[in-house]
Amino acid sequence: MSPIHVAVAVIQDERGRVLLSQRPEHVHQGGLWEFPGGKVESGETLSQALKRELREELNIEVTNHQPLIRVTHHYSDKSVILDVHRVTGFNGTPEGLEGQPLSWTTVEEIRDYSLPAADRPIVTALKLPPTYLITGDDPSTPELFLQRLEKALQRGERLIQLRVSDLAELEYRQLASAALERCRERGAQLLLNADPAWVNQLGADGLHLNGSRLSSFQKRPLTESLLVSGSCHNREELNKAEMLGLDFIVLSPVLPTSSHPNAKPLGWERFRELVEGCSLPVYALGGMSRDMVTEAVANGGQGVAAIRGLWSE
């Protein structure tokens, strides 16, 4: 059975609240809350379907939208492909023309609603920022390293991977604790690229799995209350990340990079192809900088991840 292609809208008001609608009890996944949208009919483009569905369901006219994430999900009785777009402009006031209850909720409060399983990656994508900072070379002194981290936090970085190597365990723990304290002060999240046990011990926000750790695990190493990301380079690794139930991944190298001069870059076309087959938020890594966020999003990505491009600003 072919998957059902669905156009899905993430609509936010001026306060940043997200609009949810409740499915009728008698339909598939009845009674659950969802992001508005509906089936893409034969001969329709995604944009046409999105605009038609929101006109028919909510009595609004969409004037602008951009891709957020594409999710493929297999239920026991059907499969769906959700093409999810942020609606960044519309005319009118949403109302439930089909009698469906509506609710405006903050992104954090979405967890209080029962959503279909296919919608969960959408919530993750909404919570993630457009940039994922990976810290650079190991610090010659912790003070200089932490000063650079503080500058990045002042610039607005809110998702950070602590990537350091060749440090003794005690030194690593001291550096991680100091970095975590600074991230807490700025409302940023810190993921450790280290032993998963250290995440809970240090109170970090999550874990990043490098290639070797990604391949070695057979189940998600942390609870769903913590973030887990992974490094991927091909379809097989993307599939493994999905199997493990990771929250998001970085895909690399998209462009040539001086740190891995012999690695063949994917290019944006191949990046887009791989992202389309993945149901997790994907950051583009390799030759990235902040001004490439728009291009990454246009190719289906969550945004960009970078070491030099963000850490060295």
GROMACS .gro file of N, CA, C and O in nm, residues 22-71:
model
  200
   22GLN      N    1  -0.803   1.900   1.700
   22GLN     CA    2  -0.832   1.765   1.749
   22GLN      C    3  -0.904   1.684   1.642
   22GLN      O    4  -1.000   1.730   1.581
   23ARG      N    5  -0.855   1.561   1.621
   23ARG     CA    6  -0.914   1.474   1.521
   23ARG      C    7  -1.048   1.418   1.571
   23ARG      O    8  -1.063   1.389   1.691
   24PRO      N    9  -1.146   1.401   1.480
   24PRO     CA   10  -1.273   1.341   1.519
   24PRO      C   11  -1.252   1.199   1.573
   24PRO      O   12  -1.159   1.130   1.533
   25GLU      N   13  -1.338   1.158   1.663
   25GLU     CA   14  -1.323   1.028   1.728
   25GLU      C   15  -1.332   0.911   1.630
   25GLU      O   16  -1.269   0.807   1.650
   26HIS      N   17  -1.407   0.927   1.520
   26HIS     CA   18  -1.437   0.812   1.434
   26HIS      C   19  -1.331   0.789   1.326
   26HIS      O   20  -1.341   0.691   1.251
   27VAL      N   21  -1.228   0.874   1.317
   27VAL     CA   22  -1.129   0.859   1.210
   27VAL      C   23  -1.001   0.795   1.266
   27VAL      O   24  -0.987   0.775   1.386
   28HIS      N   25  -0.908   0.765   1.174
   28HIS     CA   26  -0.778   0.711   1.214
   28HIS      C   27  -0.710   0.805   1.314
   28HIS      O   28  -0.706   0.925   1.294
   29GLN      N   29  -0.659   0.748   1.425
   29GLN     CA   30  -0.597   0.827   1.531
   29GLN      C   31  -0.696   0.926   1.591
   29GLN      O   32  -0.659   1.036   1.634
   30GLY      N   33  -0.823   0.887   1.594
   30GLY     CA   34  -0.929   0.974   1.643
   30GLY      C   35  -0.909   1.019   1.787
   30GLY      O   36  -0.862   0.944   1.872
   31GLY      N   37  -0.945   1.144   1.814
   31GLY     CA   38  -0.936   1.200   1.947
   31GLY      C   39  -0.801   1.262   1.979
   31GLY      O   40  -0.790   1.337   2.077
   32LEU      N   41  -0.700   1.233   1.899
   32LEU     CA   42  -0.568   1.289   1.924
   32LEU      C   43  -0.559   1.430   1.865
   32LEU      O   44  -0.632   1.467   1.774
   33TRP      N   45  -0.466   1.507   1.919
   33TRP     CA   46  -0.440   1.641   1.868
   33TRP      C   47  -0.333   1.635   1.761
   33TRP      O   48  -0.244   1.551   1.766
   34GLU      N   49  -0.341   1.724   1.664
   34GLU     CA   50  -0.247   1.721   1.552
   34GLU      C   51  -0.222   1.861   1.499
   34GLU      O   52  -0.294   1.957   1.532
   35PHE      N   53  -0.122   1.871   1.414
   35PHE     CA   54  -0.099   1.994   1.339
   35PHE      C   55  -0.194   1.992   1.219
   35PHE      O   56  -0.210   1.888   1.154
   36PRO      N   57  -0.259   2.104   1.187
   36PRO     CA   58  -0.359   2.105   1.081
   36PRO      C   59  -0.301   2.067   0.945
   36PRO      O   60  -0.182   2.085   0.918
   37GLY      N   61  -0.387   2.017   0.858
   37GLY     CA   62  -0.346   1.981   0.723
   37GLY      C   63  -0.434   1.871   0.669
   37GLY      O   64  -0.536   1.836   0.728
   38GLY      N   65  -0.391   1.814   0.557
   38GLY     CA   66  -0.470   1.707   0.497
   38GLY      C   67  -0.402   1.649   0.375
   38GLY      O   68  -0.293   1.690   0.335
   39LYS      N   69  -0.468   1.555   0.315
   39LYS     CA   70  -0.413   1.477   0.204
   39LYS      C   71  -0.388   1.564   0.081
   39LYS      O   72  -0.467   1.651   0.046
   40VAL      N   73  -0.275   1.539   0.017
   40VAL     CA   74  -0.244   1.603  -0.111
   40VAL      C   75  -0.316   1.526  -0.220
   40VAL      O   76  -0.292   1.407  -0.240
   41GLU      N   77  -0.408   1.592  -0.287
   41GLU     CA   78  -0.489   1.526  -0.390
   41GLU      C   79  -0.411   1.512  -0.520
   41GLU      O   80  -0.314   1.584  -0.545
   42SER      N   81  -0.455   1.419  -0.603
   42SER     CA   82  -0.391   1.396  -0.732
   42SER      C   83  -0.390   1.524  -0.815
   42SER      O   84  -0.493   1.592  -0.827
   43GLY      N   85  -0.275   1.557  -0.870
   43GLY     CA   86  -0.262   1.676  -0.953
   43GLY      C   87  -0.230   1.802  -0.876
   43GLY      O   88  -0.205   1.906  -0.938
   44GLU      N   89  -0.232   1.796  -0.744
   44GLU     CA   90  -0.201   1.914  -0.662
   44GLU      C   91  -0.053   1.922  -0.630
   44GLU      O   92   0.013   1.820  -0.609
   45THR      N   93  -0.002   2.042  -0.623
   45THR     CA   94   0.130   2.062  -0.566
   45THR      C   95   0.114   2.066  -0.414
   45THR      O   96   0.002   2.083  -0.362
   46LEU      N   97   0.224   2.054  -0.344
   46LEU     CA   98   0.218   2.060  -0.198
   46LEU      C   99   0.163   2.195  -0.153
   46LEU      O  100   0.079   2.203  -0.062
   47SER      N  101   0.209   2.302  -0.216
   47SER     CA  102   0.164   2.435  -0.179
   47SER      C  103   0.014   2.450  -0.201
   47SER      O  104  -0.058   2.506  -0.117
   48GLN      N  105  -0.035   2.401  -0.312
   48GLN     CA  106  -0.179   2.409  -0.341
   48GLN      C  107  -0.259   2.332  -0.236
   48GLN      O  108  -0.363   2.379  -0.188
   49ALA      N  109  -0.210   2.214  -0.201
   49ALA     CA  110  -0.281   2.132  -0.103
   49ALA      C  111  -0.283   2.199   0.034
   49ALA      O  112  -0.385   2.200   0.104
   50LEU      N  113  -0.169   2.254   0.073
   50LEU     CA  114  -0.160   2.320   0.203
   50LEU      C  115  -0.257   2.437   0.211
   50LEU      O  116  -0.332   2.451   0.309
   51LYS      N  117  -0.258   2.519   0.108
   51LYS     CA  118  -0.346   2.636   0.108
   51LYS      C  119  -0.494   2.595   0.106
   51LYS      O  120  -0.576   2.653   0.176
   52ARG      N  121  -0.526   2.492   0.025
   52ARG     CA  122  -0.666   2.446   0.018
   52ARG      C  123  -0.712   2.390   0.152
   52ARG      O  124  -0.821   2.423   0.201
   53GLU      N  125  -0.628   2.304   0.212
   53GLU     CA  126  -0.667   2.242   0.338
   53GLU      C  127  -0.689   2.345   0.448
   53GLU      O  128  -0.786   2.336   0.525
   54LEU      N  129  -0.604   2.444   0.456
   54LEU     CA  130  -0.619   2.544   0.561
   54LEU      C  131  -0.736   2.638   0.535
   54LEU      O  132  -0.797   2.689   0.629
   55ARG      N  133  -0.766   2.657   0.408
   55ARG     CA  134  -0.884   2.736   0.375
   55ARG      C  135  -1.011   2.659   0.416
   55ARG      O  136  -1.103   2.715   0.476
   56GLU      N  137  -1.015   2.529   0.384
   56GLU     CA  138  -1.133   2.448   0.413
   56GLU      C  139  -1.148   2.416   0.562
   56GLU      O  140  -1.259   2.410   0.613
   57GLU      N  141  -1.036   2.396   0.631
   57GLU     CA  142  -1.041   2.358   0.772
   57GLU      C  143  -1.049   2.477   0.866
   57GLU      O  144  -1.119   2.472   0.968
   58LEU      N  145  -0.974   2.584   0.833
   58LEU     CA  146  -0.954   2.692   0.930
   58LEU      C  147  -1.001   2.829   0.881
   58LEU      O  148  -0.995   2.926   0.957
   59ASN      N  149  -1.041   2.839   0.755
   59ASN     CA  150  -1.087   2.966   0.698
   59ASN      C  151  -0.978   3.073   0.700
   59ASN      O  152  -1.001   3.190   0.729
   60ILE      N  153  -0.854   3.030   0.667
   60ILE     CA  154  -0.745   3.127   0.654
   60ILE      C  155  -0.683   3.112   0.515
   60ILE      O  156  -0.689   3.005   0.455
   61GLU      N  157  -0.622   3.220   0.467
   61GLU     CA  158  -0.555   3.220   0.339
   61GLU      C  159  -0.404   3.230   0.362
   61GLU      O  160  -0.355   3.331   0.414
   62VAL      N  161  -0.332   3.127   0.325
   62VAL     CA  162  -0.188   3.123   0.344
   62VAL      C  163  -0.120   3.213   0.241
   62VAL      O  164  -0.146   3.202   0.121
   63THR      N  165  -0.031   3.301   0.288
   63THR     CA  166   0.042   3.388   0.197
   63THR      C  167   0.190   3.352   0.186
   63THR      O  168   0.256   3.389   0.091
   64ASN      N  169   0.240   3.277   0.286
   64ASN     CA  170   0.381   3.239   0.282
   64ASN      C  171   0.404   3.116   0.369
   64ASN      O  172   0.343   3.101   0.475
   65HIS      N  173   0.490   3.026   0.321
   65HIS     CA  174   0.523   2.908   0.401
   65HIS      C  175   0.660   2.858   0.357
   65HIS      O  176   0.706   2.884   0.247
   66GLN      N  177   0.726   2.783   0.446
   66GLN     CA  178   0.858   2.729   0.417
   66GLN      C  179   0.871   2.590   0.480
   66GLN      O  180   0.805   2.562   0.581
   67PRO      N  181   0.953   2.503   0.423
   67PRO     CA  182   0.963   2.366   0.475
   67PRO      C  183   1.022   2.361   0.615
   67PRO      O  184   1.110   2.440   0.650
   68LEU      N  185   0.973   2.266   0.695
   68LEU     CA  186   1.028   2.243   0.829
   68LEU      C  187   1.089   2.102   0.838
   68LEU      O  188   1.204   2.085   0.873
   69ILE      N  189   1.010   1.999   0.804
   69ILE     CA  190   1.059   1.862   0.812
   69ILE      C  191   0.966   1.773   0.730
   69ILE      O  192   0.849   1.806   0.708
   70ARG      N  193   1.020   1.662   0.682
   70ARG     CA  194   0.940   1.563   0.608
   70ARG      C  195   0.949   1.432   0.685
   70ARG      O  196   1.057   1.381   0.709
   71VAL      N  197   0.834   1.380   0.725
   71VAL     CA  198   0.829   1.262   0.812
   71VAL      C  199   0.758   1.147   0.741
   71VAL      O  200   0.646   1.164   0.692
   0.00000   0.00000   0.00000
